[in-house]
């Protein structure tokens, strides 16, 4: 027996920390690529799975899917979407109508709003509608070919929609987990899919560099031409997203919503000084086209990024004298000595490249 009178260190630990009597050891399960919350028994795990099933059912109860667009209807609408893309490339829309991102372009009509990097203050509830006239009106073809059919099918009431957004995804594109701003939009949220089949996922968490997405609470297949209506728990209490792996071909979605009458709106003076004035019939604002040179590649999100240290090394290789670039030394001291030495014998070149000198001080 030990001098302290304990033969089992666990008994000693328990006696010295009585407040830890109910402490349960934590274990972590990463099975099926999913991080499981800490628990110490199969009973706890079954409870966790049961909770997920209950939540999935709540999500399902808030989803309605209908098919009212035929293949012919889809083809006509997809041709119109291509016209929107072409007009945006030519710079025919107002600035806030078009929002570009890698592998995903967004086109606002009727009403647009700030989100993501465009927020003045980050965080939920900070989204704001743009001032009236900052985005283009909903095109007539959206009213005639999309909204009218939804009203006739009693999916939405007449006069409900005043905001239409077209999201155009390339293979590998995505949209991170989010809840459509409750203080901006009424419910339900209606979306119609085109070009290809995809999926909508609920309850996922995103991680980046490289991009990874956790297993969803609910995986909802979304077919070409299908209408998805979100309300209740599915719209307000859980996030939804589109994962990169679920966009295998080009896909577009038209999102139809109604803004709340009390939704906060940006004042004109709150816009950036570089923003153009509102367009007028006499002088419409023309947006210069911005082209993305990134190829549509499903694996694009997994490409390694160029680090700042690599950029610095590339800059040095341009600035340093020729004989420094030929040497294999990477020492900062050697770099400083070489650069200082170049001041004494390379005056002619220095006069031509004075703007590219970098002065260093010995310490």
Coordinates of C-alpha atoms in Angstrom, one line a residue:
X1 CA 0.0 0.0 0.0
X2 CA 1.3 3.5 -0.8
X3 CA 2.3 5.9 1.9
X4 CA -0.9 7.9 1.3
X5 CA -3.1 4.9 2.1
X6 CA -4.4 4.5 -1.5
X7 CA -3.8 1.5 -3.7
X8 CA -5.7 3.0 -6.6
X9 CA -4.9 6.5 -7.9
X10 CA -8.5 6.8 -9.1
X11 CA -9.7 6.6 -5.5
X12 CA -7.2 9.3 -4.5
X13 CA -8.3 11.6 -7.4
X14 CA -12.0 11.1 -6.4
X15 CA -11.3 11.9 -2.8
X16 CA -9.4 15.1 -3.6
X17 CA -12.0 16.3 -6.2
X18 CA -15.4 15.4 -4.8
X19 CA -17.1 17.9 -7.1
X20 CA -16.1 15.6 -10.0
X21 CA -18.1 12.6 -8.8
X22 CA -20.6 13.0 -11.6
X23 CA -17.9 13.7 -14.2
X24 CA -18.1 11.5 -17.2
X25 CA -15.1 10.9 -19.4
X26 CA -15.4 12.4 -22.9
X27 CA -15.0 10.4 -26.0
X28 CA -15.2 11.6 -29.6
X29 CA -16.6 9.8 -32.6
X30 CA -15.7 10.7 -36.1
X31 CA -17.4 7.8 -37.8
X32 CA -18.8 8.4 -41.3
X33 CA -16.8 11.6 -41.5
X34 CA -19.0 13.3 -39.0
X35 CA -17.9 14.7 -35.7
X36 CA -20.1 13.5 -32.9
X37 CA -20.7 15.4 -29.7
X38 CA -18.9 14.0 -26.7
X39 CA -20.7 11.1 -25.0
X40 CA -19.7 7.9 -23.2
X41 CA -22.2 5.3 -24.0
X42 CA -24.2 3.7 -26.9
X43 CA -27.3 4.8 -25.1
X44 CA -26.3 8.4 -25.4
X45 CA -25.4 7.9 -29.1
X46 CA -28.8 6.4 -29.7
X47 CA -30.4 9.4 -28.0
X48 CA -28.3 11.7 -30.3
X49 CA -29.5 9.9 -33.4
X50 CA -33.1 10.0 -32.2
X51 CA -32.8 13.8 -31.7
X52 CA -31.4 14.2 -35.3
X53 CA -34.3 12.1 -36.6
X54 CA -36.8 14.3 -34.8
X55 CA -35.1 17.5 -36.1
X56 CA -35.1 16.0 -39.6
X57 CA -38.8 15.4 -39.4
X58 CA -39.4 19.0 -38.3
X59 CA -37.4 20.2 -41.3
X60 CA -39.4 17.9 -43.6
X61 CA -42.7 19.3 -42.2
X62 CA -41.6 22.8 -43.3
X63 CA -40.9 21.7 -46.9
X64 CA -43.2 21.4 -49.8
X65 CA -42.1 20.3 -53.3
X66 CA -44.2 20.4 -56.5
X67 CA -43.5 19.8 -60.1
X68 CA -45.4 22.2 -62.4
X69 CA -42.7 23.1 -65.0
X70 CA -42.3 20.7 -67.9
X71 CA -39.1 20.1 -69.9
X72 CA -40.4 22.5 -72.5
X73 CA -41.1 25.1 -69.9
X74 CA -37.6 24.6 -68.5
X75 CA -36.0 25.0 -71.8
X76 CA -37.8 28.3 -72.5
X77 CA -36.9 29.7 -69.0
X78 CA -33.3 28.5 -69.3
X79 CA -32.9 30.4 -72.5
X80 CA -34.1 33.5 -70.7
X81 CA -31.6 32.9 -67.9
X82 CA -28.9 32.8 -70.6
X83 CA -30.1 36.2 -71.8
X84 CA -29.7 37.6 -68.3
X85 CA -26.2 36.3 -68.1
X86 CA -25.4 37.8 -71.5
X87 CA -26.8 41.2 -70.5
X88 CA -24.8 41.2 -67.3
X89 CA -21.6 40.4 -69.3
X90 CA -22.3 43.4 -71.5
X91 CA -22.8 45.7 -68.5
X92 CA -26.5 46.4 -69.1
X93 CA -27.6 46.1 -65.5
X94 CA -27.3 48.4 -62.5
X95 CA -24.4 47.8 -60.2
X96 CA -26.2 46.2 -57.3
X97 CA -28.2 43.9 -59.7
X98 CA -25.2 41.7 -60.3
X99 CA -23.1 40.0 -57.6
X100 CA -20.2 37.8 -58.7
X101 CA -18.4 35.1 -56.8
X102 CA -16.2 32.2 -57.8
X103 CA -18.3 29.6 -59.6
X104 CA -21.6 31.5 -58.6
X105 CA -23.2 34.6 -60.0
X106 CA -26.2 36.2 -58.4
X107 CA -28.7 38.5 -60.1
X108 CA -31.1 40.6 -58.0
X109 CA -34.3 42.0 -59.4
X110 CA -37.0 44.0 -57.7
X111 CA -35.2 44.2 -54.4
X112 CA -31.6 43.6 -53.4
X113 CA -29.9 43.5 -50.1
X114 CA -26.5 43.5 -48.4
X115 CA -25.0 40.3 -47.0
X116 CA -21.7 38.7 -46.4
X117 CA -18.7 41.0 -47.1
X118 CA -21.1 43.8 -48.1
X119 CA -22.4 44.3 -44.6
X120 CA -21.4 47.4 -42.8
X121 CA -21.5 45.5 -39.5
X122 CA -21.0 41.7 -39.5
X123 CA -23.5 39.4 -37.8
X124 CA -27.0 38.1 -38.0
X125 CA -29.7 40.8 -38.4
X126 CA -27.3 43.3 -40.0
X127 CA -28.6 42.7 -43.6
X128 CA -30.2 45.8 -45.2
X129 CA -32.3 46.3 -48.4
X130 CA -30.7 48.6 -50.9
X131 CA -32.4 51.9 -51.6
X132 CA -35.2 51.9 -54.1
X133 CA -34.0 51.9 -57.7
X134 CA -30.6 50.4 -56.8
X135 CA -31.4 47.1 -58.6
X136 CA -33.3 46.4 -61.9
X137 CA -37.0 45.5 -62.0
X138 CA -38.2 41.9 -62.2
X139 CA -38.1 41.0 -65.9
X140 CA -41.4 40.5 -67.6
X141 CA -40.6 36.9 -68.5
X142 CA -40.2 36.0 -64.8
X143 CA -43.7 37.3 -64.2
X144 CA -45.2 35.6 -67.2
X145 CA -43.3 32.3 -67.3
X146 CA -42.6 31.6 -63.6
X147 CA -44.6 33.7 -61.1
X148 CA -47.9 33.3 -63.1
X149 CA -47.7 29.5 -63.1
X150 CA -47.0 29.5 -59.4
X151 CA -50.1 31.6 -58.7
X152 CA -52.2 29.4 -61.0
X153 CA -51.0 26.3 -59.1
X154 CA -51.8 28.0 -55.8
X155 CA -48.2 27.8 -54.6
X156 CA -48.2 31.5 -53.8
X157 CA -51.0 34.2 -53.7
X158 CA -51.1 36.8 -56.4
X159 CA -49.1 39.9 -55.7
X160 CA -46.9 38.0 -53.2
X161 CA -43.5 38.3 -55.0
X162 CA -41.6 41.6 -55.1
X163 CA -38.1 40.1 -55.1
X164 CA -36.6 37.6 -57.6
X165 CA -33.0 36.4 -57.4
X166 CA -31.3 34.2 -60.0
X167 CA -28.4 32.1 -58.7
X168 CA -26.3 30.7 -61.5
X169 CA -23.9 28.0 -60.3
X170 CA -21.0 26.4 -62.2
X171 CA -19.8 22.8 -61.3
X172 CA -18.3 22.9 -57.9
X173 CA -20.1 26.1 -56.9
X174 CA -21.8 26.4 -53.5
X175 CA -23.6 28.6 -51.1
X176 CA -22.7 28.4 -47.4
X177 CA -25.1 27.6 -44.6
X178 CA -27.5 30.4 -43.9
X179 CA -31.0 31.4 -42.9
X180 CA -32.8 33.8 -45.3
X181 CA -32.9 37.0 -43.1
X182 CA -36.1 36.9 -41.1
X183 CA -36.2 40.6 -40.7
X184 CA -36.0 41.1 -44.4
X185 CA -38.2 38.5 -46.0
X186 CA -41.7 37.1 -45.4
X187 CA -42.4 33.4 -45.5
X188 CA -42.6 31.2 -47.5
X189 CA -39.4 31.2 -49.6
X190 CA -40.0 29.7 -53.0
X191 CA -37.3 28.5 -55.4
X192 CA -37.4 26.9 -58.8
X193 CA -34.5 24.8 -60.2
X194 CA -33.2 24.7 -63.8
X195 CA -30.5 23.2 -66.0
X196 CA -29.7 20.2 -63.8
X197 CA -30.6 18.2 -60.7
X198 CA -29.0 19.1 -57.4
X199 CA -29.7 19.0 -53.7
X200 CA -30.5 21.3 -50.8
X201 CA -28.9 20.4 -47.4
X202 CA -30.0 21.4 -43.9
X203 CA -28.0 21.8 -40.8
X204 CA -24.5 21.6 -42.3
X205 CA -21.4 23.3 -41.0
X206 CA -18.7 24.5 -43.4
X207 CA -15.0 24.6 -42.9
X208 CA -12.4 26.1 -45.2
X209 CA -8.9 25.7 -46.5
X210 CA -9.7 23.1 -47.8
X211 CA -13.5 23.4 -47.9
X212 CA -15.3 20.7 -46.0
X213 CA -19.0 20.2 -45.1
X214 CA -20.4 18.2 -42.3
X215 CA -23.2 15.6 -42.8
X216 CA -26.6 17.3 -43.1
X217 CA -29.5 16.8 -40.8
X218 CA -31.6 16.4 -44.0
X219 CA -30.6 15.9 -47.6
X220 CA -33.3 17.1 -50.0
X221 CA -32.9 16.1 -53.7
X222 CA -33.9 19.0 -56.0
X223 CA -34.8 18.1 -59.6
X224 CA -34.8 20.2 -62.7
X225 CA -38.1 22.1 -62.9
X226 CA -39.1 21.3 -59.3
X227 CA -40.5 24.0 -57.0
X228 CA -39.3 24.0 -53.4
X229 CA -41.3 25.9 -50.7
X230 CA -39.7 26.6 -47.3
X231 CA -41.6 27.7 -44.3
X232 CA -41.7 27.1 -40.5
X233 CA -38.8 25.2 -39.0
X234 CA -37.1 24.6 -42.4
X235 CA -37.0 28.4 -43.1
X236 CA -36.4 29.9 -39.7
X237 CA -34.9 27.4 -37.2
X238 CA -32.2 25.6 -39.2
X239 CA -29.6 26.7 -41.8
X240 CA -29.7 25.4 -45.4
X241 CA -26.9 25.3 -48.0
X242 CA -25.8 24.0 -51.3
X243 CA -22.6 21.8 -51.1
X244 CA -19.9 21.9 -53.8
X245 CA -20.2 18.1 -54.3
X246 CA -23.9 18.5 -55.2
X247 CA -23.3 20.8 -58.1
X248 CA -22.0 18.4 -60.8
X249 CA -23.3 20.4 -63.8
X250 CA -24.4 24.0 -64.3
X251 CA -27.4 24.7 -62.3
X252 CA -29.6 27.8 -61.8
X253 CA -32.3 28.6 -59.3
X254 CA -34.8 31.4 -59.3
X255 CA -35.7 32.4 -55.7
X256 CA -39.0 34.3 -55.3
X257 CA -39.7 36.2 -52.0
X258 CA -41.6 39.0 -50.5
X259 CA -39.8 41.7 -48.5
X260 CA -41.3 42.8 -45.1
X261 CA -42.9 46.2 -45.0
X262 CA -40.7 47.1 -42.0
X263 CA -37.5 45.7 -43.4
X264 CA -34.5 48.0 -42.7
X265 CA -33.2 49.8 -45.8
X266 CA -29.9 51.5 -46.6
X267 CA -30.1 55.2 -47.0
X268 CA -28.5 56.7 -50.1
X269 CA -25.9 58.4 -48.0
X270 CA -24.9 55.1 -46.4
X271 CA -23.8 53.8 -49.8
X272 CA -20.1 54.0 -50.6
X273 CA -18.9 57.2 -52.2
X274 CA -17.7 55.2 -55.2
X275 CA -21.2 53.9 -55.8
X276 CA -22.9 55.4 -58.9
X277 CA -26.0 57.6 -58.6
X278 CA -29.4 56.0 -59.2
X279 CA -30.1 55.4 -62.8
X280 CA -32.6 57.7 -64.6
X281 CA -34.4 57.2 -67.9
X282 CA -32.3 59.9 -69.5
X283 CA -29.0 58.5 -68.3
X284 CA -29.1 54.8 -67.3
X285 CA -26.2 53.5 -65.3
X286 CA -24.2 51.0 -67.2
X287 CA -22.2 48.4 -65.2
X288 CA -18.9 47.5 -66.7
X289 CA -18.7 43.7 -67.1
X290 CA -16.5 41.8 -64.8
X291 CA -15.3 38.5 -66.0
X292 CA -14.1 35.6 -63.9
X293 CA -11.1 33.8 -65.3
X294 CA -11.6 30.9 -63.0
X295 CA -12.5 27.8 -64.9
X296 CA -15.6 25.8 -63.9
X297 CA -14.0 22.8 -62.2
X298 CA -15.7 20.7 -59.5
X299 CA -12.3 20.4 -57.7
X300 CA -11.6 24.2 -57.9
X301 CA -12.6 24.7 -54.2
X302 CA -9.8 22.2 -53.2
X303 CA -6.9 23.9 -55.0
X304 CA -4.1 25.1 -52.8
X305 CA -3.9 28.8 -52.4
X306 CA -0.8 30.9 -52.9
X307 CA 0.5 31.9 -49.5
X308 CA 1.8 35.4 -48.7
X309 CA 5.3 34.1 -48.0
X310 CA 5.3 32.6 -51.6
X311 CA 4.3 36.0 -53.0
X312 CA 7.1 37.7 -51.0
X313 CA 9.6 35.2 -52.3
X314 CA 8.5 35.9 -55.9
X315 CA 8.9 39.7 -55.3
X316 CA 12.4 39.2 -54.0
X317 CA 13.4 37.1 -57.0
X318 CA 12.5 40.1 -59.2
X319 CA 14.2 42.7 -57.1
X320 CA 17.5 41.0 -56.4
X321 CA 20.6 41.2 -58.7
X322 CA 21.1 38.6 -61.3
X323 CA 23.9 36.8 -59.4
X324 CA 21.7 36.6 -56.3
X325 CA 19.0 34.8 -58.2
X326 CA 21.5 32.3 -59.5
X327 CA 22.7 31.4 -56.1
X328 CA 20.9 28.8 -53.9
X329 CA 21.2 30.8 -50.6
X330 CA 18.0 31.8 -49.0
X331 CA 19.4 33.6 -46.0
X332 CA 17.9 37.1 -45.2
X333 CA 21.4 38.3 -44.2
X334 CA 22.8 37.2 -47.6
X335 CA 19.9 38.9 -49.3
X336 CA 20.7 42.2 -47.5
X337 CA 24.4 42.0 -48.2
X338 CA 23.8 41.3 -51.9
X339 CA 21.3 44.2 -52.2
X340 CA 23.6 46.6 -50.5
X341 CA 26.5 45.6 -52.6
X342 CA 24.5 46.2 -55.7
X343 CA 24.3 49.9 -54.8
X344 CA 28.1 50.4 -55.3
X345 CA 28.6 48.9 -58.8
X346 CA 25.2 48.9 -60.4
X347 CA 24.5 52.6 -60.5
X348 CA 23.4 52.5 -64.2
X349 CA 20.8 49.8 -63.6
X350 CA 19.7 51.5 -60.3
X351 CA 18.9 54.7 -62.1
X352 CA 16.6 52.8 -64.5
X353 CA 15.0 50.9 -61.7
X354 CA 15.1 53.4 -58.8
X355 CA 11.5 52.8 -58.0
X356 CA 12.2 49.1 -57.3
X357 CA 15.0 49.6 -54.7
X358 CA 14.5 48.3 -51.2
X359 CA 16.8 49.8 -48.5
X360 CA 17.7 47.6 -45.6
X361 CA 19.4 48.5 -42.3
X362 CA 21.8 46.2 -40.4
X363 CA 21.0 45.4 -36.9

